[in-house]
Amino acid sequence: GGGIDLSAFDTTASNAQRQVQAAADARVLVDGIAVSRPTNVIRDIMPGVEVTLSAVTSGTLTVERDEQAARTNIQTLVDGLNGVMGLLQSLTSRGVAGAPAGDLAGDRSIETLQQDLRRLIATPLSGFSDRPIHLADLGIATERNGLFRFDPPAFDRTFRDRAGDFD
């Protein structure tokens, strides 16, 4: 005695033939092109962009390039190139004025690698378009000592005029 009969709350039998809402693919228009996906999470339309649809609605989604992320990526590239160049300079040091020579001093293949890295600034990057894009356009400059530096005015100019070059 005294128990509660929970079977009164069992709606399995009465709801068995009712469908609240049929499942449907997510449908969106992207630049006027109809796109359909089996889930509400769309990851494959724009590289690096994930959109989660949570309601049936209409609207506009604007995606802009992240200038700060591009700036940080260019600075990270400069730092990485300088790390490699510093290591190569140390390893190929000739040992002037009594300083010990680097372990790879006089190694032509390493010297060629250093020259190739310095040429990165002047060599156009492939795969963008018919118009050449150079690292100098993206804000990377060469110092007299062979190292690289971030050039904010060049970066700002290119990001303002041709932000797609950073893709």
Tab-separated table of N, CA and C in Angstrom:
chain	number	residue	atom	x	y	z
A	1	GLY	N	0.706	-1.156	0.000
A	1	GLY	CA	0.000	0.000	0.000
A	1	GLY	C	0.775	1.268	0.000
A	2	GLY	N	0.039	2.261	-0.268
A	2	GLY	CA	0.498	3.624	-0.184
A	2	GLY	C	1.393	4.074	-1.343
A	3	GLY	N	1.705	3.195	-2.308
A	3	GLY	CA	2.569	3.565	-3.430
A	3	GLY	C	1.817	4.361	-4.482
A	4	ILE	N	2.572	5.031	-5.327
A	4	ILE	CA	1.988	5.811	-6.415
A	4	ILE	C	2.081	4.979	-7.687
A	5	ASP	N	0.985	4.899	-8.413
A	5	ASP	CA	0.951	4.157	-9.669
A	5	ASP	C	1.393	5.102	-10.791
A	6	LEU	N	2.627	4.936	-11.266
A	6	LEU	CA	3.180	5.799	-12.304
A	6	LEU	C	2.693	5.431	-13.695
A	7	SER	N	1.967	4.339	-13.828
A	7	SER	CA	1.497	3.937	-15.154
A	7	SER	C	0.527	4.968	-15.739
A	8	ALA	N	-0.062	5.806	-14.907
A	8	ALA	CA	-0.980	6.832	-15.396
A	8	ALA	C	-0.226	7.881	-16.224
A	9	PHE	N	1.068	7.995	-15.981
A	9	PHE	CA	1.874	8.972	-16.714
A	9	PHE	C	2.523	8.387	-17.963
A	10	ASP	N	2.345	7.136	-18.220
A	10	ASP	CA	2.924	6.479	-19.384
A	10	ASP	C	2.127	6.862	-20.617
A	11	THR	N	2.763	7.630	-21.513
A	11	THR	CA	2.072	8.069	-22.725
A	11	THR	C	2.556	7.285	-23.949
A	12	THR	N	3.276	6.218	-23.719
A	12	THR	CA	3.819	5.443	-24.831
A	12	THR	C	2.716	4.966	-25.759
A	13	ALA	N	1.666	4.453	-25.193
A	13	ALA	CA	0.583	3.912	-26.018
A	13	ALA	C	-0.179	5.023	-26.726
A	14	SER	N	-0.425	6.116	-26.061
A	14	SER	CA	-1.249	7.163	-26.663
A	14	SER	C	-0.474	8.036	-27.661
A	15	ASN	N	0.858	8.125	-27.540
A	15	ASN	CA	1.639	8.960	-28.447
A	15	ASN	C	2.317	8.161	-29.556
A	16	ALA	N	2.105	6.901	-29.586
A	16	ALA	CA	2.818	6.051	-30.527
A	16	ALA	C	2.594	6.462	-31.977
A	17	GLN	N	1.437	6.970	-32.305
A	17	GLN	CA	1.133	7.306	-33.688
A	17	GLN	C	1.243	8.802	-33.978
A	18	ARG	N	1.773	9.567	-33.061
A	18	ARG	CA	1.885	11.001	-33.265
A	18	ARG	C	3.341	11.382	-33.577
A	19	GLN	N	3.462	12.195	-34.564
A	19	GLN	CA	4.784	12.715	-34.892
A	19	GLN	C	4.741	14.210	-34.623
A	20	VAL	N	5.593	14.671	-33.720
A	20	VAL	CA	5.586	16.073	-33.351
A	20	VAL	C	6.104	16.922	-34.513
A	21	GLN	N	7.249	16.534	-35.070
A	21	GLN	CA	7.795	17.237	-36.227
A	21	GLN	C	8.696	16.277	-36.982
A	22	ALA	N	8.530	16.231	-38.280
A	22	ALA	CA	9.352	15.344	-39.094
A	22	ALA	C	10.773	15.881	-39.194
A	23	ALA	N	11.737	14.983	-39.214
A	23	ALA	CA	13.128	15.384	-39.401
A	23	ALA	C	13.301	15.921	-40.819
A	24	ALA	N	14.135	16.920	-40.949
A	24	ALA	CA	14.399	17.506	-42.268
A	24	ALA	C	15.844	17.972	-42.326
A	25	ASP	N	16.386	17.960	-43.525
A	25	ASP	CA	17.737	18.460	-43.716
A	25	ASP	C	17.760	19.972	-43.516
A	26	ALA	N	18.905	20.463	-43.072
A	26	ALA	CA	19.098	21.911	-42.964
A	26	ALA	C	19.303	22.450	-44.374
A	27	ARG	N	18.631	23.546	-44.672
A	27	ARG	CA	18.756	24.160	-45.995
A	27	ARG	C	19.114	25.629	-45.828
A	28	VAL	N	20.147	26.050	-46.559
A	28	VAL	CA	20.576	27.448	-46.524
A	28	VAL	C	20.913	27.905	-47.942
A	29	LEU	N	20.898	29.196	-48.127
A	29	LEU	CA	21.358	29.788	-49.380
A	29	LEU	C	22.711	30.437	-49.118
A	30	VAL	N	23.694	30.100	-49.931
A	30	VAL	CA	25.017	30.681	-49.814
A	30	VAL	C	25.325	31.366	-51.133
A	31	ASP	N	25.383	32.672	-51.099
A	31	ASP	CA	25.603	33.455	-52.319
A	31	ASP	C	24.624	33.056	-53.417
A	32	GLY	N	23.370	32.816	-53.032
A	32	GLY	CA	22.318	32.483	-53.992
A	32	GLY	C	22.255	31.024	-54.397
A	33	ILE	N	23.117	30.181	-53.842
A	33	ILE	CA	23.140	28.756	-54.173
A	33	ILE	C	22.525	27.978	-53.017
A	34	ALA	N	21.527	27.135	-53.310
A	34	ALA	CA	20.872	26.333	-52.280
A	34	ALA	C	21.806	25.210	-51.838
A	35	VAL	N	21.951	25.081	-50.531
A	35	VAL	CA	22.809	24.055	-49.942
A	35	VAL	C	21.990	23.307	-48.898
A	36	SER	N	22.090	21.987	-48.900
A	36	SER	CA	21.353	21.158	-47.946
A	36	SER	C	22.337	20.258	-47.209
A	37	ARG	N	22.142	20.112	-45.892
A	37	ARG	CA	22.991	19.250	-45.074
A	37	ARG	C	22.101	18.436	-44.143
A	38	PRO	N	22.505	17.206	-43.810
A	38	PRO	CA	21.676	16.346	-42.963
A	38	PRO	C	21.661	16.739	-41.488
A	39	THR	N	22.545	17.639	-41.069
A	39	THR	CA	22.559	18.084	-39.675
A	39	THR	C	22.455	19.601	-39.630
A	40	ASN	N	22.300	20.143	-38.434
A	40	ASN	CA	22.200	21.585	-38.255
A	40	ASN	C	23.561	22.250	-38.066
A	41	VAL	N	24.623	21.471	-38.134
A	41	VAL	CA	25.970	22.029	-38.040
A	41	VAL	C	26.592	21.962	-39.430
A	42	ILE	N	26.937	23.132	-39.953
A	42	ILE	CA	27.490	23.214	-41.307
A	42	ILE	C	28.943	23.644	-41.191
A	43	ARG	N	29.846	22.750	-41.623
A	43	ARG	CA	31.279	22.984	-41.475
A	43	ARG	C	32.024	23.090	-42.805
A	44	ASP	N	31.394	22.719	-43.897
A	44	ASP	CA	32.151	22.526	-45.129
A	44	ASP	C	31.844	23.523	-46.241
A	45	ILE	N	31.219	24.620	-45.932
A	45	ILE	CA	30.907	25.595	-46.975
A	45	ILE	C	32.016	26.638	-47.087
A	46	MET	N	32.472	27.152	-45.955
A	46	MET	CA	33.541	28.142	-45.939
A	46	MET	C	34.669	27.615	-45.060
A	47	PRO	N	35.884	27.565	-45.570
A	47	PRO	CA	37.005	27.063	-44.772
A	47	PRO	C	37.147	27.838	-43.470
A	48	GLY	N	37.239	27.096	-42.367
A	48	GLY	CA	37.442	27.706	-41.065
A	48	GLY	C	36.193	28.258	-40.415
A	49	VAL	N	35.027	28.057	-41.031
A	49	VAL	CA	33.784	28.605	-40.474
A	49	VAL	C	32.825	27.460	-40.184
A	50	GLU	N	32.306	27.435	-38.965
A	50	GLU	CA	31.283	26.464	-38.563
A	50	GLU	C	30.040	27.239	-38.155
A	51	VAL	N	28.904	26.868	-38.737
A	51	VAL	CA	27.636	27.524	-38.430
A	51	VAL	C	26.695	26.479	-37.848
A	52	THR	N	26.101	26.773	-36.698
A	52	THR	CA	25.114	25.898	-36.079
A	52	THR	C	23.744	26.571	-36.215
A	53	LEU	N	22.843	25.895	-36.910
A	53	LEU	CA	21.492	26.423	-37.107
A	53	LEU	C	20.632	25.948	-35.950
A	54	SER	N	19.915	26.884	-35.308
A	54	SER	CA	19.133	26.517	-34.129
A	54	SER	C	17.645	26.803	-34.273
A	55	ALA	N	17.240	27.419	-35.384
A	55	ALA	CA	15.822	27.721	-35.575
A	55	ALA	C	15.546	27.921	-37.053
A	56	VAL	N	14.279	27.770	-37.406
A	56	VAL	CA	13.869	28.069	-38.775
A	56	VAL	C	13.682	29.575	-38.858
A	57	THR	N	14.505	30.196	-39.676
A	57	THR	CA	14.465	31.649	-39.784
A	57	THR	C	15.136	32.071	-41.081
A	58	SER	N	15.100	33.329	-41.349
A	58	SER	CA	15.868	33.856	-42.471
A	58	SER	C	16.701	35.001	-41.940
A	59	GLY	N	17.805	35.233	-42.581
A	59	GLY	CA	18.685	36.302	-42.141
A	59	GLY	C	19.949	36.283	-42.969
A	60	THR	N	20.858	37.126	-42.592
A	60	THR	CA	22.122	37.241	-43.296
A	60	THR	C	23.251	36.999	-42.316
A	61	LEU	N	24.193	36.201	-42.732
A	61	LEU	CA	25.397	35.946	-41.947
A	61	LEU	C	26.555	36.549	-42.716
A	62	THR	N	27.269	37.444	-42.082
A	62	THR	CA	28.430	38.066	-42.711
A	62	THR	C	29.681	37.535	-42.037
A	63	VAL	N	30.609	37.060	-42.837
A	63	VAL	CA	31.877	36.546	-42.320
A	63	VAL	C	32.979	37.472	-42.806
A	64	GLU	N	33.768	37.959	-41.874
A	64	GLU	CA	34.861	38.862	-42.218
A	64	GLU	C	36.185	38.243	-41.819
A	65	ARG	N	37.237	38.658	-42.488
A	65	ARG	CA	38.573	38.189	-42.151
A	65	ARG	C	39.008	38.827	-40.833
A	66	ASP	N	39.742	38.077	-40.056
A	66	ASP	CA	40.202	38.526	-38.745
A	66	ASP	C	41.587	39.157	-38.889
A	67	GLU	N	41.630	40.484	-38.883
A	67	GLU	CA	42.902	41.189	-39.073
A	67	GLU	C	43.900	40.851	-37.979
A	68	GLN	N	43.446	40.772	-36.737
A	68	GLN	CA	44.368	40.490	-35.638
A	68	GLN	C	44.949	39.090	-35.774
A	69	ALA	N	44.149	38.119	-36.196
A	69	ALA	CA	44.668	36.759	-36.394
A	69	ALA	C	45.704	36.740	-37.513
A	70	ALA	N	45.446	37.468	-38.601
A	70	ALA	CA	46.411	37.539	-39.706
A	70	ALA	C	47.705	38.197	-39.236
A	71	ARG	N	47.576	39.275	-38.472
A	71	ARG	CA	48.752	39.978	-37.942
A	71	ARG	C	49.571	39.035	-37.044
A	72	THR	N	48.882	38.316	-36.175
A	72	THR	CA	49.562	37.373	-35.281
A	72	THR	C	50.241	36.264	-36.081
A	73	ASN	N	49.577	35.754	-37.117
A	73	ASN	CA	50.172	34.694	-37.940
A	73	ASN	C	51.425	35.173	-38.658
A	74	ILE	N	51.399	36.404	-39.188
A	74	ILE	CA	52.580	36.945	-39.862
A	74	ILE	C	53.719	37.109	-38.859
A	75	GLN	N	53.419	37.624	-37.671
A	75	GLN	CA	54.460	37.784	-36.655
A	75	GLN	C	55.021	36.427	-36.240
A	76	THR	N	54.170	35.415	-36.125
A	76	THR	CA	54.627	34.060	-35.784
A	76	THR	C	55.539	33.515	-36.877
A	77	LEU	N	55.197	33.777	-38.145
A	77	LEU	CA	56.050	33.348	-39.253
A	77	LEU	C	57.399	34.051	-39.182
A	78	VAL	N	57.408	35.361	-38.930
A	78	VAL	CA	58.658	36.111	-38.794
A	78	VAL	C	59.500	35.526	-37.660
A	79	ASP	N	58.880	35.267	-36.513
A	79	ASP	CA	59.602	34.708	-35.369
A	79	ASP	C	60.192	33.337	-35.708
A	80	GLY	N	59.408	32.510	-36.413
A	80	GLY	CA	59.896	31.182	-36.795
A	80	GLY	C	61.050	31.259	-37.782
A	81	LEU	N	60.916	32.123	-38.787
A	81	LEU	CA	62.010	32.295	-39.755
A	81	LEU	C	63.270	32.800	-39.062
A	82	ASN	N	63.123	33.737	-38.145
A	82	ASN	CA	64.281	34.267	-37.430
A	82	ASN	C	64.911	33.207	-36.530
A	83	GLY	N	64.099	32.346	-35.954
A	83	GLY	CA	64.645	31.249	-35.147
A	83	GLY	C	65.498	30.312	-35.987
A	84	VAL	N	64.996	29.980	-37.173
A	84	VAL	CA	65.751	29.106	-38.078
A	84	VAL	C	67.014	29.816	-38.558
A	85	MET	N	66.886	31.081	-38.961
A	85	MET	CA	68.048	31.822	-39.454
A	85	MET	C	69.095	31.984	-38.350
A	86	GLY	N	68.680	32.258	-37.137
A	86	GLY	CA	69.614	32.381	-36.018
A	86	GLY	C	70.357	31.080	-35.758
A	87	LEU	N	69.643	29.973	-35.809
A	87	LEU	CA	70.276	28.667	-35.615
A	87	LEU	C	71.282	28.387	-36.728
A	88	LEU	N	70.884	28.661	-37.972
A	88	LEU	CA	71.785	28.421	-39.100
A	88	LEU	C	73.011	29.327	-39.023
A	89	GLN	N	72.823	30.583	-38.618
A	89	GLN	CA	73.971	31.487	-38.473
A	89	GLN	C	74.928	30.981	-37.408
A	90	SER	N	74.388	30.485	-36.324
A	90	SER	CA	75.220	29.954	-35.252
A	90	SER	C	75.979	28.700	-35.712
A	91	LEU	N	75.288	27.813	-36.398
A	91	LEU	CA	75.913	26.561	-36.844
A	91	LEU	C	76.952	26.759	-37.935
A	92	THR	N	76.810	27.845	-38.727
A	92	THR	CA	77.745	28.073	-39.830
A	92	THR	C	78.749	29.187	-39.527
A	93	SER	N	78.794	29.651	-38.288
A	93	SER	CA	79.723	30.712	-37.898
A	93	SER	C	81.158	30.289	-38.213
A	94	ARG	N	81.927	31.224	-38.779
A	94	ARG	CA	83.305	30.928	-39.198
A	94	ARG	C	84.309	30.962	-38.040
A	95	GLY	N	83.916	31.413	-36.880
A	95	GLY	CA	84.839	31.438	-35.748
A	95	GLY	C	85.837	32.580	-35.838
A	96	VAL	N	85.377	33.767	-36.099
A	96	VAL	CA	86.225	34.951	-36.244
A	96	VAL	C	86.653	35.464	-34.876
A	97	ALA	N	87.864	36.042	-34.797
A	97	ALA	CA	88.402	36.684	-33.579
A	97	ALA	C	88.452	35.736	-32.393
A	98	GLY	N	88.846	34.520	-32.618
A	98	GLY	CA	89.030	33.559	-31.538
A	98	GLY	C	87.773	32.839	-31.097
A	99	ALA	N	86.627	33.226	-31.634
A	99	ALA	CA	85.384	32.525	-31.281
A	99	ALA	C	85.382	31.158	-31.964
A	100	PRO	N	84.802	30.161	-31.321
A	100	PRO	CA	84.786	28.830	-31.949
A	100	PRO	C	83.894	28.820	-33.203
A	101	ALA	N	84.323	28.061	-34.187
A	101	ALA	CA	83.532	27.916	-35.415
A	101	ALA	C	82.314	27.044	-35.127
A	102	GLY	N	81.231	27.296	-35.867
A	102	GLY	CA	80.035	26.477	-35.732
A	102	GLY	C	80.271	25.070	-36.268
A	103	ASP	N	79.483	24.133	-35.819
A	103	ASP	CA	79.643	22.731	-36.221
A	103	ASP	C	79.489	22.527	-37.726
A	104	LEU	N	78.777	23.422	-38.400
A	104	LEU	CA	78.546	23.274	-39.840
A	104	LEU	C	79.211	24.396	-40.649
A	105	ALA	N	80.240	25.014	-40.076
A	105	ALA	CA	80.951	26.094	-40.768
A	105	ALA	C	81.498	25.571	-42.090
A	106	GLY	N	81.250	26.315	-43.155
A	106	GLY	CA	81.741	25.934	-44.474
A	106	GLY	C	80.884	24.924	-45.204
A	107	ASP	N	79.796	24.468	-44.601
A	107	ASP	CA	78.905	23.491	-45.255
A	107	ASP	C	78.070	24.224	-46.312
A	108	ARG	N	78.337	23.943	-47.577
A	108	ARG	CA	77.674	24.638	-48.679
A	108	ARG	C	76.167	24.394	-48.708
A	109	SER	N	75.730	23.220	-48.327
A	109	SER	CA	74.280	22.959	-48.370
A	109	SER	C	73.536	23.830	-47.362
A	110	ILE	N	74.113	24.054	-46.211
A	110	ILE	CA	73.480	24.915	-45.203
A	110	ILE	C	73.523	26.373	-45.662
A	111	GLU	N	74.622	26.786	-46.261
A	111	GLU	CA	74.715	28.150	-46.781
A	111	GLU	C	73.695	28.374	-47.902
A	112	THR	N	73.488	27.361	-48.733
A	112	THR	CA	72.472	27.447	-49.788
A	112	THR	C	71.087	27.572	-49.179
A	113	LEU	N	70.826	26.822	-48.124
A	113	LEU	CA	69.540	26.908	-47.427
A	113	LEU	C	69.322	28.314	-46.881
A	114	GLN	N	70.359	28.909	-46.311
A	114	GLN	CA	70.243	30.282	-45.806
A	114	GLN	C	69.892	31.247	-46.943
A	115	GLN	N	70.556	31.101	-48.075
A	115	GLN	CA	70.276	31.970	-49.222
A	115	GLN	C	68.842	31.773	-49.713
A	116	ASP	N	68.382	30.535	-49.744
A	116	ASP	CA	67.007	30.253	-50.178
A	116	ASP	C	65.998	30.908	-49.240
A	117	LEU	N	66.262	30.861	-47.945
A	117	LEU	CA	65.357	31.496	-46.982
A	117	LEU	C	65.335	33.012	-47.173
A	118	ARG	N	66.487	33.609	-47.449
A	118	ARG	CA	66.533	35.059	-47.678
A	118	ARG	C	65.770	35.436	-48.949
A	119	ARG	N	65.771	34.563	-49.933
A	119	ARG	CA	65.073	34.827	-51.200
A	119	ARG	C	63.554	34.716	-51.065
A	120	LEU	N	63.070	34.168	-49.968
A	120	LEU	CA	61.621	34.039	-49.778
A	120	LEU	C	60.900	35.369	-49.957
A	121	ILE	N	61.522	36.446	-49.545
A	121	ILE	CA	60.900	37.768	-49.630
A	121	ILE	C	60.654	38.153	-51.080
A	122	ALA	N	61.601	37.851	-51.949
A	122	ALA	CA	61.521	38.291	-53.344
A	122	ALA	C	60.809	37.295	-54.254
A	123	THR	N	60.614	36.078	-53.792
A	123	THR	CA	60.013	35.044	-54.629
A	123	THR	C	58.493	35.082	-54.494
A	124	PRO	N	57.767	35.165	-55.626
A	124	PRO	CA	56.299	35.172	-55.524
A	124	PRO	C	55.771	33.837	-55.006
A	125	LEU	N	54.724	33.915	-54.194
A	125	LEU	CA	54.067	32.719	-53.680
A	125	LEU	C	53.126	32.193	-54.751
A	126	SER	N	53.119	30.920	-54.967
A	126	SER	CA	52.256	30.348	-56.002
A	126	SER	C	50.928	29.900	-55.404
A	127	GLY	N	49.945	29.744	-56.290
A	127	GLY	CA	48.669	29.197	-55.883
A	127	GLY	C	47.606	30.209	-55.509
A	128	PHE	N	47.875	31.493	-55.678
A	128	PHE	CA	46.895	32.500	-55.291
A	128	PHE	C	46.077	32.997	-56.464
A	129	SER	N	46.737	33.461	-57.495
A	129	SER	CA	46.038	33.990	-58.655
A	129	SER	C	47.075	34.289	-59.724
A	130	ASP	N	46.631	34.963	-60.760
A	130	ASP	CA	47.565	35.353	-61.810
A	130	ASP	C	48.511	36.453	-61.327
A	131	ARG	N	48.075	37.212	-60.343
A	131	ARG	CA	48.887	38.306	-59.804
A	131	ARG	C	49.842	37.742	-58.746
A	132	PRO	N	51.138	38.038	-58.857
A	132	PRO	CA	52.073	37.498	-57.868
A	132	PRO	C	51.872	38.126	-56.491
A	133	ILE	N	52.062	37.337	-55.467
A	133	ILE	CA	52.005	37.802	-54.083
A	133	ILE	C	53.353	37.477	-53.454
A	134	HIS	N	53.949	38.476	-52.817
A	134	HIS	CA	55.246	38.306	-52.171
A	134	HIS	C	55.078	38.445	-50.658
A	135	LEU	N	55.974	37.812	-49.898
A	135	LEU	CA	55.921	37.955	-48.445
A	135	LEU	C	56.066	39.422	-48.039
A	136	ALA	N	56.814	40.186	-48.807
A	136	ALA	CA	56.950	41.617	-48.498
A	136	ALA	C	55.596	42.317	-48.567
A	137	ASP	N	54.716	41.866	-49.485
A	137	ASP	CA	53.372	42.445	-49.571
A	137	ASP	C	52.568	42.153	-48.311
A	138	LEU	N	52.852	41.024	-47.685
A	138	LEU	CA	52.099	40.615	-46.502
A	138	LEU	C	52.656	41.219	-45.216
A	139	GLY	N	53.759	41.948	-45.329
A	139	GLY	CA	54.301	42.626	-44.146
A	139	GLY	C	55.552	41.986	-43.585
A	140	ILE	N	56.318	41.287	-44.396
A	140	ILE	CA	57.577	40.701	-43.928
A	140	ILE	C	58.707	41.368	-44.698
A	141	ALA	N	59.640	41.968	-43.963
A	141	ALA	CA	60.776	42.658	-44.560
A	141	ALA	C	62.073	41.994	-44.104
A	142	THR	N	63.144	42.279	-44.820
A	142	THR	CA	64.460	41.734	-44.490
A	142	THR	C	65.313	42.820	-43.855
A	143	GLU	N	65.996	42.463	-42.795
A	143	GLU	CA	66.937	43.373	-42.144
A	143	GLU	C	68.320	43.215	-42.784
A	144	ARG	N	69.204	44.157	-42.534
A	144	ARG	CA	70.565	44.090	-43.092
A	144	ARG	C	71.333	42.865	-42.601
A	145	ASN	N	71.023	42.398	-41.401
A	145	ASN	CA	71.734	41.247	-40.839
A	145	ASN	C	71.196	39.908	-41.352
A	146	GLY	N	70.240	39.956	-42.287
A	146	GLY	CA	69.712	38.720	-42.866
A	146	GLY	C	68.492	38.182	-42.153
A	147	LEU	N	68.129	38.795	-41.024
A	147	LEU	CA	66.929	38.359	-40.311
A	147	LEU	C	65.705	39.068	-40.888
A	148	PHE	N	64.551	38.666	-40.427
A	148	PHE	CA	63.290	39.208	-40.930
A	148	PHE	C	62.639	40.063	-39.855
A	149	ARG	N	61.767	40.970	-40.283
A	149	ARG	CA	60.995	41.778	-39.325
A	149	ARG	C	59.594	41.974	-39.876
A	150	PHE	N	58.663	42.185	-38.955
A	150	PHE	CA	57.285	42.490	-39.320
A	150	PHE	C	57.220	43.949	-39.735
A	151	ASP	N	56.583	44.238	-40.875
A	151	ASP	CA	56.459	45.583	-41.420
A	151	ASP	C	54.980	45.990	-41.370
A	152	PRO	N	54.540	46.624	-40.260
A	152	PRO	CA	53.112	46.959	-40.114
A	152	PRO	C	52.521	47.795	-41.243
A	153	PRO	N	53.198	48.829	-41.769
A	153	PRO	CA	52.570	49.596	-42.861
A	153	PRO	C	52.289	48.745	-44.101
A	154	ALA	N	53.204	47.858	-44.465
A	154	ALA	CA	52.974	46.987	-45.634
A	154	ALA	C	51.820	46.032	-45.354
A	155	PHE	N	51.784	45.477	-44.147
A	155	PHE	CA	50.683	44.584	-43.755
A	155	PHE	C	49.356	45.330	-43.834
A	156	ASP	N	49.297	46.504	-43.215
A	156	ASP	CA	48.046	47.280	-43.175
A	156	ASP	C	47.553	47.616	-44.575
A	157	ARG	N	48.454	48.024	-45.442
A	157	ARG	CA	48.090	48.395	-46.812
A	157	ARG	C	47.493	47.196	-47.559
A	158	THR	N	48.157	46.055	-47.469
A	158	THR	CA	47.667	44.875	-48.182
A	158	THR	C	46.377	44.362	-47.562
A	159	PHE	N	46.272	44.360	-46.238
A	159	PHE	CA	45.042	43.868	-45.603
A	159	PHE	C	43.870	44.774	-45.960
A	160	ARG	N	44.098	46.057	-46.027
A	160	ARG	CA	43.038	47.004	-46.393
A	160	ARG	C	42.610	46.822	-47.854
A	161	ASP	N	43.587	46.677	-48.752
A	161	ASP	CA	43.295	46.657	-50.184
A	161	ASP	C	43.016	45.267	-50.744
A	162	ARG	N	43.634	44.238	-50.166
A	162	ARG	CA	43.517	42.879	-50.712
A	162	ARG	C	43.569	41.850	-49.583
A	163	ALA	N	42.628	41.902	-48.673
A	163	ALA	CA	42.628	41.007	-47.520
A	163	ALA	C	42.651	39.536	-47.923
A	164	GLY	N	42.103	39.202	-49.092
A	164	GLY	CA	42.109	37.820	-49.562
A	164	GLY	C	43.496	37.261	-49.774
A	165	ASP	N	44.508	38.122	-49.901
A	165	ASP	CA	45.886	37.644	-50.054
A	165	ASP	C	46.353	36.901	-48.812
A	166	PHE	N	45.692	37.084	-47.694
A	166	PHE	CA	46.091	36.434	-46.441
A	166	PHE	C	45.439	35.064	-46.260
A	167	ASP	N	44.566	34.666	-47.172
A	167	ASP	CA	43.877	33.369	-47.060
A	167	ASP	C	44.834	32.220	-47.255
